Amino acid sequence: MREPAAPPAAGDWFSSDEHLRWLARRTLDESVWPVARGALEEAGRLVPDRVEALAGQADAHRPRPPPGATCVDDVVLDPAFGELDGLLHGFGLVRMSYQKGWRGL
């Protein structure tokens, strides 16, 4: 059994992943590739710079209902969840499939 590849220590995780670059290039239409490549490189930089630490914090402090909670709205979330949500919205992941004009497409 092969050992799992260690993630890059820092930098752009997309550009350093040869297989992911190949798969993305092969899968995406030629007309969207320049925009997609830029977005994937940006995402690749966000992961080690912001997402990894926030994901670790969120994993360590899972959502929990306070004692006596009767509604899902009462669940307590670590601030890391809000920051991750903000990154997703800021990057455009939430709307890219439904809104024309994402990153000029």
C-alpha positions as a Markdown table, in Angstrom:
| # | Residue | x | y | z |
|---|---|---|---|---|
| 1 | Met | 0.0 | 0.0 | 0.0 |
| 2 | Arg | 1.3 | 3.4 | -0.9 |
| 3 | Glu | 1.8 | 6.1 | 1.7 |
| 4 | Pro | -0.5 | 9.0 | 1.3 |
| 5 | Ala | 1.2 | 12.0 | -0.2 |
| 6 | Ala | 1.8 | 14.8 | 2.3 |
| 7 | Pro | 0.2 | 18.1 | 1.4 |
| 8 | Pro | 2.6 | 20.9 | 0.5 |
| 9 | Ala | 3.8 | 22.9 | 3.5 |
| 10 | Ala | 2.7 | 26.2 | 2.1 |
| 11 | Gly | 2.0 | 28.1 | -1.1 |
| 12 | Asp | -0.5 | 27.1 | -3.8 |
| 13 | Trp | -1.9 | 23.6 | -3.3 |
| 14 | Phe | -3.5 | 23.6 | -6.7 |
| 15 | Ser | -0.3 | 24.4 | -8.7 |
| 16 | Ser | 1.7 | 21.9 | -6.7 |
| 17 | Asp | -0.7 | 19.0 | -7.4 |
| 18 | Glu | 0.2 | 17.7 | -10.8 |
| 19 | His | -2.7 | 15.2 | -11.0 |
| 20 | Leu | -5.3 | 17.8 | -10.0 |
| 21 | Arg | -4.0 | 20.3 | -12.6 |
| 22 | Trp | -4.1 | 17.5 | -15.3 |
| 23 | Leu | -7.7 | 16.5 | -14.3 |
| 24 | Ala | -9.0 | 20.1 | -14.2 |
| 25 | Arg | -7.4 | 20.9 | -17.5 |
| 26 | Arg | -8.8 | 17.7 | -19.1 |
| 27 | Thr | -12.3 | 18.2 | -17.7 |
| 28 | Leu | -12.9 | 22.0 | -18.2 |
| 29 | Asp | -13.9 | 23.5 | -21.5 |
| 30 | Glu | -11.2 | 25.4 | -23.3 |
| 31 | Ser | -13.2 | 28.6 | -23.2 |
| 32 | Val | -13.4 | 28.7 | -19.4 |
| 33 | Trp | -9.9 | 27.3 | -18.6 |
| 34 | Pro | -8.1 | 30.7 | -18.1 |
| 35 | Val | -10.7 | 31.8 | -15.6 |
| 36 | Ala | -11.0 | 28.4 | -13.9 |
| 37 | Arg | -7.2 | 28.2 | -13.6 |
| 38 | Gly | -7.0 | 31.5 | -11.9 |
| 39 | Ala | -9.8 | 30.6 | -9.5 |
| 40 | Leu | -8.2 | 27.2 | -8.7 |
| 41 | Glu | -4.9 | 28.9 | -8.1 |
| 42 | Glu | -6.6 | 31.3 | -5.8 |
| 43 | Ala | -8.4 | 28.5 | -4.0 |
| 44 | Gly | -5.1 | 26.6 | -3.8 |
| 45 | Arg | -3.5 | 29.6 | -1.9 |
| 46 | Leu | -6.5 | 30.0 | 0.4 |
| 47 | Val | -6.3 | 26.4 | 1.7 |
| 48 | Pro | -2.9 | 26.5 | 3.4 |
| 49 | Asp | -3.2 | 30.2 | 4.3 |
| 50 | Arg | -6.7 | 30.2 | 5.8 |
| 51 | Val | -8.8 | 27.1 | 5.4 |
| 52 | Glu | -6.5 | 24.5 | 7.1 |
| 53 | Ala | -6.3 | 26.4 | 10.4 |
| 54 | Leu | -10.0 | 27.2 | 10.4 |
| 55 | Ala | -11.0 | 23.6 | 9.5 |
| 56 | Gly | -8.8 | 22.3 | 12.4 |
| 57 | Gln | -10.5 | 24.8 | 14.8 |
| 58 | Ala | -13.9 | 23.9 | 13.5 |
| 59 | Asp | -13.2 | 20.1 | 13.9 |
| 60 | Ala | -11.9 | 20.7 | 17.4 |
| 61 | His | -15.1 | 22.6 | 18.4 |
| 62 | Arg | -17.9 | 20.8 | 16.7 |
| 63 | Pro | -21.4 | 22.4 | 16.7 |
| 64 | Arg | -23.3 | 21.6 | 19.8 |
| 65 | Pro | -26.7 | 22.3 | 21.3 |
| 66 | Pro | -26.7 | 24.0 | 24.6 |
| 67 | Pro | -28.4 | 22.2 | 27.5 |
| 68 | Gly | -32.1 | 22.2 | 27.1 |
| 69 | Ala | -32.1 | 23.3 | 23.5 |
| 70 | Thr | -35.3 | 22.5 | 21.6 |
| 71 | Cys | -34.5 | 24.0 | 18.2 |
| 72 | Val | -31.7 | 23.7 | 15.7 |
| 73 | Asp | -31.4 | 27.5 | 15.8 |
| 74 | Asp | -30.0 | 27.1 | 19.3 |
| 75 | Val | -26.9 | 25.2 | 18.1 |
| 76 | Val | -23.7 | 26.9 | 19.1 |
| 77 | Leu | -21.1 | 27.3 | 16.4 |
| 78 | Asp | -17.4 | 28.1 | 16.8 |
| 79 | Pro | -16.5 | 31.4 | 15.1 |
| 80 | Ala | -14.3 | 29.3 | 12.6 |
| 81 | Phe | -17.5 | 28.1 | 11.0 |
| 82 | Gly | -18.6 | 31.7 | 10.2 |
| 83 | Glu | -15.1 | 32.5 | 8.8 |
| 84 | Leu | -15.2 | 29.4 | 6.6 |
| 85 | Asp | -18.7 | 30.3 | 5.4 |
| 86 | Gly | -17.4 | 33.8 | 4.7 |
| 87 | Leu | -14.6 | 32.4 | 2.6 |
| 88 | Leu | -17.0 | 30.2 | 0.6 |
| 89 | His | -19.3 | 33.1 | -0.1 |
| 90 | Gly | -16.4 | 35.5 | -0.8 |
| 91 | Phe | -14.8 | 33.1 | -3.3 |
| 92 | Gly | -18.1 | 32.6 | -5.1 |
| 93 | Leu | -18.6 | 28.9 | -4.5 |
| 94 | Val | -22.1 | 29.4 | -3.3 |
| 95 | Arg | -23.3 | 31.1 | -6.4 |
| 96 | Met | -21.1 | 29.9 | -9.2 |
| 97 | Ser | -23.5 | 27.3 | -10.6 |
| 98 | Tyr | -26.6 | 29.5 | -10.4 |
| 99 | Gln | -25.4 | 33.0 | -11.3 |
| 100 | Lys | -24.2 | 34.1 | -14.7 |
| 101 | Gly | -21.2 | 36.3 | -14.7 |
| 102 | Trp | -19.2 | 34.5 | -12.0 |
| 103 | Arg | -15.6 | 35.8 | -12.6 |
| 104 | Gly | -16.7 | 37.2 | -15.9 |
| 105 | Leu | -18.0 | 33.9 | -17.4 |
